[in-house]
Short mmCIF file of N, CA, C and O in Angstrom, two decimals:
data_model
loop_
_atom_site.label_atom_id
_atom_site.label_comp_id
_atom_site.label_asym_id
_atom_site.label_seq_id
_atom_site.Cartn_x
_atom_site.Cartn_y
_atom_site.Cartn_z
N UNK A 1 2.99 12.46 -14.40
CA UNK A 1 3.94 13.54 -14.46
C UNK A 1 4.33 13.87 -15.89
O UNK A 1 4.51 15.02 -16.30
N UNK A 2 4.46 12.63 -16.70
CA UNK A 2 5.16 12.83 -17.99
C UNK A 2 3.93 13.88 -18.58
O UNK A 2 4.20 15.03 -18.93
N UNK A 3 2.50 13.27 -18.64
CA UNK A 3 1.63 14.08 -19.07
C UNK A 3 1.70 15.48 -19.49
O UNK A 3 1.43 16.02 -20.57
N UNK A 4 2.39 16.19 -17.75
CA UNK A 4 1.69 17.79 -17.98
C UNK A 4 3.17 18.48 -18.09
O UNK A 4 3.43 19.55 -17.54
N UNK A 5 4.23 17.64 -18.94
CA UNK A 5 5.47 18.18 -19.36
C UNK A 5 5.52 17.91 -21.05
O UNK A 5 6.50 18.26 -21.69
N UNK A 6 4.47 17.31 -21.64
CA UNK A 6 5.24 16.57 -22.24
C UNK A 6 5.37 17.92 -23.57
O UNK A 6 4.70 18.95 -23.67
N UNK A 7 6.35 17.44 -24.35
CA UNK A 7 6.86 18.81 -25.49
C UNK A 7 7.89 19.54 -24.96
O UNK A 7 8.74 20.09 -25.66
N UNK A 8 7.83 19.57 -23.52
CA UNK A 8 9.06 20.85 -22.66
C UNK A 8 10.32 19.96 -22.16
O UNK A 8 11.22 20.31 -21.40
N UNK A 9 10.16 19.00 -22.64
CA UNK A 9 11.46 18.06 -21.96
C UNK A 9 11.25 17.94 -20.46
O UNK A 9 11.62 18.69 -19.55
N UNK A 10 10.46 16.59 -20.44
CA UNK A 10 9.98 16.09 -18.97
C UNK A 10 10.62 16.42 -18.30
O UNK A 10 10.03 17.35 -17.75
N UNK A 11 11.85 16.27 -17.75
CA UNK A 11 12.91 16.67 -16.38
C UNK A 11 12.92 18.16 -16.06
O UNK A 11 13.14 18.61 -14.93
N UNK A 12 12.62 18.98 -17.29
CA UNK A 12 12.94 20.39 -16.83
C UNK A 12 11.39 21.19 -16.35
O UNK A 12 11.18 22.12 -15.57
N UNK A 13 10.25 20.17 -17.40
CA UNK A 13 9.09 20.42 -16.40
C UNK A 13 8.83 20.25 -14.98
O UNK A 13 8.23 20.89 -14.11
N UNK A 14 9.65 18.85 -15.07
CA UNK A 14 9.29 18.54 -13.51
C UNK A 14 10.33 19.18 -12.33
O UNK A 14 10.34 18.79 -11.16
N UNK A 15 11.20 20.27 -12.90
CA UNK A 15 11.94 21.09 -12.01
C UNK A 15 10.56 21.89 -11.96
O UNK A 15 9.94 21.80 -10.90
N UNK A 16 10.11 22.51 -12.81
CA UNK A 16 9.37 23.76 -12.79
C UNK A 16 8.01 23.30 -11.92
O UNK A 16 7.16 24.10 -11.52
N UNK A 17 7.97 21.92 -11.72
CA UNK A 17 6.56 21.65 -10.68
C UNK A 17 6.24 22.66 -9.32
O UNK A 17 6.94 23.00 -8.36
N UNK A 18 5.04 22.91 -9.68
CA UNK A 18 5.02 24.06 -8.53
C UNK A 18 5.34 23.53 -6.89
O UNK A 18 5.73 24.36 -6.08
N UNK A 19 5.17 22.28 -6.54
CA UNK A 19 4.96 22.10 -5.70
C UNK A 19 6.24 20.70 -5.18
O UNK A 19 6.78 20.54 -4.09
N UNK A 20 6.38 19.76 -6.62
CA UNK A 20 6.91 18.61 -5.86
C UNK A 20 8.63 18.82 -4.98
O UNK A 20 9.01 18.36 -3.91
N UNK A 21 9.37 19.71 -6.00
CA UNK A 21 10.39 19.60 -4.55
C UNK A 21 10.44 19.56 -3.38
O UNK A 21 11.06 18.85 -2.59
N UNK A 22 9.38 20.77 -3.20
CA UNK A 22 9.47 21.31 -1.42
C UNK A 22 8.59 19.80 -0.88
O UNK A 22 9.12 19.20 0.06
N UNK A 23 7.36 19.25 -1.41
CA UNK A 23 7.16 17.82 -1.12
C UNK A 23 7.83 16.78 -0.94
O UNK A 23 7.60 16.12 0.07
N UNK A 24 8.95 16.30 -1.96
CA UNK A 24 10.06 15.66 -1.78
C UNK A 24 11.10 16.16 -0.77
O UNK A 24 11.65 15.27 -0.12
N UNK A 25 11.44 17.32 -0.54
CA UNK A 25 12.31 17.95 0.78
C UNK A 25 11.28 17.72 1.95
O UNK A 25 11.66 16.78 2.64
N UNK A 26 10.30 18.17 2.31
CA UNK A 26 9.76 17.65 3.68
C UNK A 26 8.50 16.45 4.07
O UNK A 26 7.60 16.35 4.90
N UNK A 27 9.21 15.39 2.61
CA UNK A 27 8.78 14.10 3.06
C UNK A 27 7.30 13.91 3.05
O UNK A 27 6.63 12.94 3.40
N UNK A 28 6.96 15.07 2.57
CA UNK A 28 5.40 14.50 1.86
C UNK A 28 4.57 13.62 1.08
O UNK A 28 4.58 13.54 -0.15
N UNK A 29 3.61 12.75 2.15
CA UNK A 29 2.90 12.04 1.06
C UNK A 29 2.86 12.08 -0.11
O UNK A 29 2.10 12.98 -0.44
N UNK A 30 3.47 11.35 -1.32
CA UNK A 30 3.28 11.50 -2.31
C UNK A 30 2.96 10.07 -3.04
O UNK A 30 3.06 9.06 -2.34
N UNK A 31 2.57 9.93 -4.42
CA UNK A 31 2.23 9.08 -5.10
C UNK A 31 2.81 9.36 -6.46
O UNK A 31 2.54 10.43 -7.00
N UNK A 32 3.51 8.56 -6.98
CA UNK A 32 3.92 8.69 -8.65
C UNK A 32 3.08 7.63 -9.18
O UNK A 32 2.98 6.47 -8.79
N UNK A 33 2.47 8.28 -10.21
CA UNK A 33 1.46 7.76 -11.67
C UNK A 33 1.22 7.55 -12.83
O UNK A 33 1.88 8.42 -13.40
N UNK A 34 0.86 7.13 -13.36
CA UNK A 34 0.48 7.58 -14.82
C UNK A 34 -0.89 7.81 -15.30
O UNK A 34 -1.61 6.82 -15.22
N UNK A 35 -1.25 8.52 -15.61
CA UNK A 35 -2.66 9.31 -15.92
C UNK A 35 -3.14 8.80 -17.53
O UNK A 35 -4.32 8.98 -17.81
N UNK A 36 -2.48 8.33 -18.29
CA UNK A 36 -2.50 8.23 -19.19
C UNK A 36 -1.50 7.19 -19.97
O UNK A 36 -0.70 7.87 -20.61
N UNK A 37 -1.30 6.06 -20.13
CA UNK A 37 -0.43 5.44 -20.86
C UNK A 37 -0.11 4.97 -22.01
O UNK A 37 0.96 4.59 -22.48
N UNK A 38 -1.11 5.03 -22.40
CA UNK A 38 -1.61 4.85 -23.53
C UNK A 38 -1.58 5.94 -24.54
O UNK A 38 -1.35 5.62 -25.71
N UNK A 39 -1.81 7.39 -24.18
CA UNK A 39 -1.45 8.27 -24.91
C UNK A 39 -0.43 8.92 -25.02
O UNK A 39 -0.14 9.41 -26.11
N UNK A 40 0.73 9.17 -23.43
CA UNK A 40 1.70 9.91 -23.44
C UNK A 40 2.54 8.55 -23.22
O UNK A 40 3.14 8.57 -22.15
N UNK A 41 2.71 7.37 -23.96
CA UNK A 41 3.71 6.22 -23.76
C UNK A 41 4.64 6.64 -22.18
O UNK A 41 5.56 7.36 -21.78
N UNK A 42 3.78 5.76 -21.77
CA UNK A 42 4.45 5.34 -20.07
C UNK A 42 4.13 4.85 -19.16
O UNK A 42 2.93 4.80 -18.88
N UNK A 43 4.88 4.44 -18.57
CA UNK A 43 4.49 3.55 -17.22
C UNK A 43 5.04 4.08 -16.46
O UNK A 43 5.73 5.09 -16.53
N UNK A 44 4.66 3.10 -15.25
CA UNK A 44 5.34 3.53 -14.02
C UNK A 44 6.29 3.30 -13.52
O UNK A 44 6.47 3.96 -12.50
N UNK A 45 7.13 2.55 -13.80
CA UNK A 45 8.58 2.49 -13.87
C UNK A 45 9.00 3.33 -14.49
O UNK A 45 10.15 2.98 -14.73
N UNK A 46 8.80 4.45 -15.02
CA UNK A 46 9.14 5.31 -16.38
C UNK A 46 9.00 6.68 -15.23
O UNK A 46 9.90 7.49 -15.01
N UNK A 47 7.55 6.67 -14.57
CA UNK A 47 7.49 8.00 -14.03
C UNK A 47 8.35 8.23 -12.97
O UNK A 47 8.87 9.32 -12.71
N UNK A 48 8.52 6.90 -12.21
CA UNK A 48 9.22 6.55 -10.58
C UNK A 48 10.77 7.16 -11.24
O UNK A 48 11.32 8.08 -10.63
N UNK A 49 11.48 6.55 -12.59
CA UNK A 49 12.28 6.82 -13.19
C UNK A 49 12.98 8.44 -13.22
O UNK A 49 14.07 8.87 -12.86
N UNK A 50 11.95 8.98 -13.72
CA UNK A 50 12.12 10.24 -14.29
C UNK A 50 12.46 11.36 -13.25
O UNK A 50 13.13 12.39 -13.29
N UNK A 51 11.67 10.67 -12.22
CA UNK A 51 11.42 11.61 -10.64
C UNK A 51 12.77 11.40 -9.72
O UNK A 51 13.30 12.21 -8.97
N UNK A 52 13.08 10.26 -9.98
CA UNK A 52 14.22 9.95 -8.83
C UNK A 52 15.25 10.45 -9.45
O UNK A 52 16.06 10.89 -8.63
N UNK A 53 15.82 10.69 -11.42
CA UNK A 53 16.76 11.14 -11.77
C UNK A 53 16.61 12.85 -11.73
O UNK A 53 17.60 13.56 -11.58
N UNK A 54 15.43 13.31 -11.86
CA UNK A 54 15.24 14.70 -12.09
C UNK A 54 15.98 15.44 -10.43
O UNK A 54 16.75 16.39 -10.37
N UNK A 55 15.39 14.58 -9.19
CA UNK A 55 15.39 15.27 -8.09
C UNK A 55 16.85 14.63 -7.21
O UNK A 55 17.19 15.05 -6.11
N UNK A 56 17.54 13.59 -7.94
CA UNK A 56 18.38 13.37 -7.73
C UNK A 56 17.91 12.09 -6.38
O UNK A 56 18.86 11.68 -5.70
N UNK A 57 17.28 11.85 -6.25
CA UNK A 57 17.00 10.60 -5.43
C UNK A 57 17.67 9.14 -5.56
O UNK A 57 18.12 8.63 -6.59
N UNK A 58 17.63 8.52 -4.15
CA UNK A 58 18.29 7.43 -4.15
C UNK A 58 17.30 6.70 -4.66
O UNK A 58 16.20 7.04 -5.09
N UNK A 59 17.91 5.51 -4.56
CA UNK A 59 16.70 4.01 -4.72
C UNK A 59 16.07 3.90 -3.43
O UNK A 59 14.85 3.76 -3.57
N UNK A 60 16.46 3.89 -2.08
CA UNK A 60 16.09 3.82 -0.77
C UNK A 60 14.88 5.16 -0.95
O UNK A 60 13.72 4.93 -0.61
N UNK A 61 15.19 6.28 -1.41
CA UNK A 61 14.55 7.55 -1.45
C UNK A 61 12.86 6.87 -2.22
O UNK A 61 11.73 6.94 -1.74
N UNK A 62 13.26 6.34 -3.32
CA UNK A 62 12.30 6.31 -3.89
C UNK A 62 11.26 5.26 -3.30
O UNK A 62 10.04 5.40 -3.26
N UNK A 63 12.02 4.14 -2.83
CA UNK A 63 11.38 2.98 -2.32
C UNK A 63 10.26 3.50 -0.99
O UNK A 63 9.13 3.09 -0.76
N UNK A 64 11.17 4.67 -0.17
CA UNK A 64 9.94 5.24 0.91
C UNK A 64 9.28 6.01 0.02
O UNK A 64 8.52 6.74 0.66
N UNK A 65 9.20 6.17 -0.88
CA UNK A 65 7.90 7.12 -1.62
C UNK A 65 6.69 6.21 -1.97
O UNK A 65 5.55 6.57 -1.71
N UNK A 66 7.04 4.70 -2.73
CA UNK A 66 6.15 3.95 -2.83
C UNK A 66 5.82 3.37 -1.72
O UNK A 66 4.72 2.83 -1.84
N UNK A 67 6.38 3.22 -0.47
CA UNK A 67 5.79 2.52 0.54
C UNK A 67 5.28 3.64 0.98
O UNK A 67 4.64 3.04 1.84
N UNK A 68 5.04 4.51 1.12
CA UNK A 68 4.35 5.58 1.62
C UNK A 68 3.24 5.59 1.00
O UNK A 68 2.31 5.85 1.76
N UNK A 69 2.85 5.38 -0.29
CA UNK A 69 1.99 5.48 -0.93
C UNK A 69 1.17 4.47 -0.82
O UNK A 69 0.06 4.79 -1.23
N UNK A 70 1.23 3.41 -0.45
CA UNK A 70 0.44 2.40 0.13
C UNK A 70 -0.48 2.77 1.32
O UNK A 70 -1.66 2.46 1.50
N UNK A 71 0.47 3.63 2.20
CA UNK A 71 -0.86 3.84 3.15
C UNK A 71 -2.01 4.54 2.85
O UNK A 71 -2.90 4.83 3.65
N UNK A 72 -1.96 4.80 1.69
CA UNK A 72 -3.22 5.93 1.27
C UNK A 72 -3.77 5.30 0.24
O UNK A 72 -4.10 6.04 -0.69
N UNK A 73 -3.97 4.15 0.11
CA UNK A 73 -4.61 3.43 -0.61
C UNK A 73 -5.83 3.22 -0.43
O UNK A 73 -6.16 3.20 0.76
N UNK A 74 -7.01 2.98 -1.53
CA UNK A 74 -8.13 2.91 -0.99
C UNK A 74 -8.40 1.25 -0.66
O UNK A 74 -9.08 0.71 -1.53
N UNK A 75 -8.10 0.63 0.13
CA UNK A 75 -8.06 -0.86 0.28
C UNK A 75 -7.41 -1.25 1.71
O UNK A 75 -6.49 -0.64 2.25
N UNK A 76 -8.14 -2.54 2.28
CA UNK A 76 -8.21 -3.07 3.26
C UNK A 76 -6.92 -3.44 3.88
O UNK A 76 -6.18 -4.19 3.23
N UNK A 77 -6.44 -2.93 5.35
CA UNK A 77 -5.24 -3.64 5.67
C UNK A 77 -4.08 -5.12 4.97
O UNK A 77 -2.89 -5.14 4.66
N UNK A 78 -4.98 -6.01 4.97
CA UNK A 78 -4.80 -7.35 4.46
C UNK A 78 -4.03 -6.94 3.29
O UNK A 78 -2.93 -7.46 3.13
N UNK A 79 -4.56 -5.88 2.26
CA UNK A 79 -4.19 -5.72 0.81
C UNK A 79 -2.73 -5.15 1.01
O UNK A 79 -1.63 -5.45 0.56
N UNK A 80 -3.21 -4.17 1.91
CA UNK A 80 -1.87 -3.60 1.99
C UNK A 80 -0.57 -3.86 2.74
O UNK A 80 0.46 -3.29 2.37
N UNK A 81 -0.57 -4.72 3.82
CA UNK A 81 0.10 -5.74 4.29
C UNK A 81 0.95 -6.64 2.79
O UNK A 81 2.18 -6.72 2.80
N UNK A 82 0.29 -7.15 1.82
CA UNK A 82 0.93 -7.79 0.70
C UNK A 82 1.16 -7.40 -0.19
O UNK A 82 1.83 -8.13 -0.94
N UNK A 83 0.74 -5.95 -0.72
CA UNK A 83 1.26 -5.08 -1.70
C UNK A 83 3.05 -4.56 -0.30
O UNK A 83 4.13 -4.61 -0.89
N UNK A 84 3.09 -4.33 0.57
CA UNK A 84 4.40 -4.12 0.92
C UNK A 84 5.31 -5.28 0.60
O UNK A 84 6.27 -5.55 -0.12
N UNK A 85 4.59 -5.80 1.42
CA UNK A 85 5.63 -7.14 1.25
C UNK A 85 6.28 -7.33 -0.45
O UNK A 85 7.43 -7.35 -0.90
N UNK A 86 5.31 -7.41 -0.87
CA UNK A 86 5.94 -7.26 -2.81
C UNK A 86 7.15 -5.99 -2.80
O UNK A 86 8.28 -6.15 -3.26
N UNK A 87 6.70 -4.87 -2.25
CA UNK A 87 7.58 -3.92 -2.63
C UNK A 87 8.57 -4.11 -1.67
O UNK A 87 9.71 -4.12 -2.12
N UNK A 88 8.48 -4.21 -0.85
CA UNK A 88 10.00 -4.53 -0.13
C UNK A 88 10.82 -5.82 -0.36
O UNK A 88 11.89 -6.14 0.16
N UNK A 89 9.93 -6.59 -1.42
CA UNK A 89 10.97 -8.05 -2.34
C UNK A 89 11.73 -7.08 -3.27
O UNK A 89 12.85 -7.53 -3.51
N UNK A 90 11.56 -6.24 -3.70
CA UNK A 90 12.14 -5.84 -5.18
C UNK A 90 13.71 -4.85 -4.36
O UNK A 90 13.89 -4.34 -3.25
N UNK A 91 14.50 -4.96 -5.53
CA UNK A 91 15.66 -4.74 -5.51
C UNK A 91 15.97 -2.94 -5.59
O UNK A 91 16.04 -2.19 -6.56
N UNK A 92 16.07 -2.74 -4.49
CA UNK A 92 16.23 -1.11 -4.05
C UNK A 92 17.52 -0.57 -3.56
O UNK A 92 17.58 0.37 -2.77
N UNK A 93 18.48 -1.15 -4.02
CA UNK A 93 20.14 -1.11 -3.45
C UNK A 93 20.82 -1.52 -4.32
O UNK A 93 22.00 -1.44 -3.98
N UNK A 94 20.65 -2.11 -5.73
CA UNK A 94 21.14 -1.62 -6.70
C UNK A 94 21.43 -0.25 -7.17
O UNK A 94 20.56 0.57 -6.89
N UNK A 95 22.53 0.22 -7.87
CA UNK A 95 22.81 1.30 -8.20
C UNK A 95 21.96 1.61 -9.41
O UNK A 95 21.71 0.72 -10.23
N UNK A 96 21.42 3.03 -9.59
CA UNK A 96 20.67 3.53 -10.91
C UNK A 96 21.47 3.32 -11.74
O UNK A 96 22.68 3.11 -11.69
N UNK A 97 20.31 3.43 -13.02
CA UNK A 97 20.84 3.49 -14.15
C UNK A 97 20.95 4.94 -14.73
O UNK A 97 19.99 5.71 -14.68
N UNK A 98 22.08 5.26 -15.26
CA UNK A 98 21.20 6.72 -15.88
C UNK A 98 20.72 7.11 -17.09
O UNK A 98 20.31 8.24 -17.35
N UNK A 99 20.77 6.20 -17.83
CA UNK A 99 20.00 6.59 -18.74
C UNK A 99 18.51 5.55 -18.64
O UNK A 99 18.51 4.47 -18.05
N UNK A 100 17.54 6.02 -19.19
CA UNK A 100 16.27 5.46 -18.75
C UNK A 100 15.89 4.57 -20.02
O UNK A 100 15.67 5.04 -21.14
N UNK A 101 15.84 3.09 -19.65
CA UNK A 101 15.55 1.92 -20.63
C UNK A 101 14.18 2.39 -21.25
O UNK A 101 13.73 1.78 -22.21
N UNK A 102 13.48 3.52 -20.69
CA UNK A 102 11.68 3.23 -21.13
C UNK A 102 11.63 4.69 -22.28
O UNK A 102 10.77 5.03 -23.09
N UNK A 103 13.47 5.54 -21.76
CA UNK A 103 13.00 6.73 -22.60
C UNK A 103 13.52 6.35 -24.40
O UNK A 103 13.85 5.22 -24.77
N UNK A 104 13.49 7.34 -25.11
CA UNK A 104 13.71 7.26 -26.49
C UNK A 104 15.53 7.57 -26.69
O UNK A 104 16.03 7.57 -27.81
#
């Protein structure tokens, strides 16, 4: 995401995304990424970040976005059975932060 904003001030690009609100409003498969990390400095804690403060999302909000994204994985039940399990260990009911530890 940071990628195809970057120079325009990421958050206001990612208002202008043609497509992800109405995705995020009717619960569409989605996947947050990084395409590049190495060149546009970021990770994925950074993008998951950017998306949940831009669109105003909970932590619960975001947490069904990555478990959602598991089912569309290219990999065997088994895998994905223990990639959940990992993500449903991590702490999703803590309150956000708002300012972002990964931005400048």
């Amino acid at each position: 995401l940071s990628s195809h904003h970057e120079g325009e001030g990421v958050m206001d690009g990612l208002l202008r995304h043609p497509q992800l609100a109405k995705w995020l409003e009717q619960h569409h498969p989605i996947s947050i990424n990084t395409d590049d990390s190495g060149v546009f400095d970021t990770n994925s804690s950074r993008e998951l970040w950017l998306v949940a403060m831009t669109f105003g999302l909970t932590p619960l909000q975001l947490k069904e976005i990555v478990l959602q994204s598991v089912e569309h994985c290219f990999c065997n039940d088994g895998i994905k059975t223990r990639v959940r399990a990992k993500i449903e260990g991590f702490c999703f009911d803590a309150p956000w932060r708002t300012e972002c530890f990964y931005c400048e």
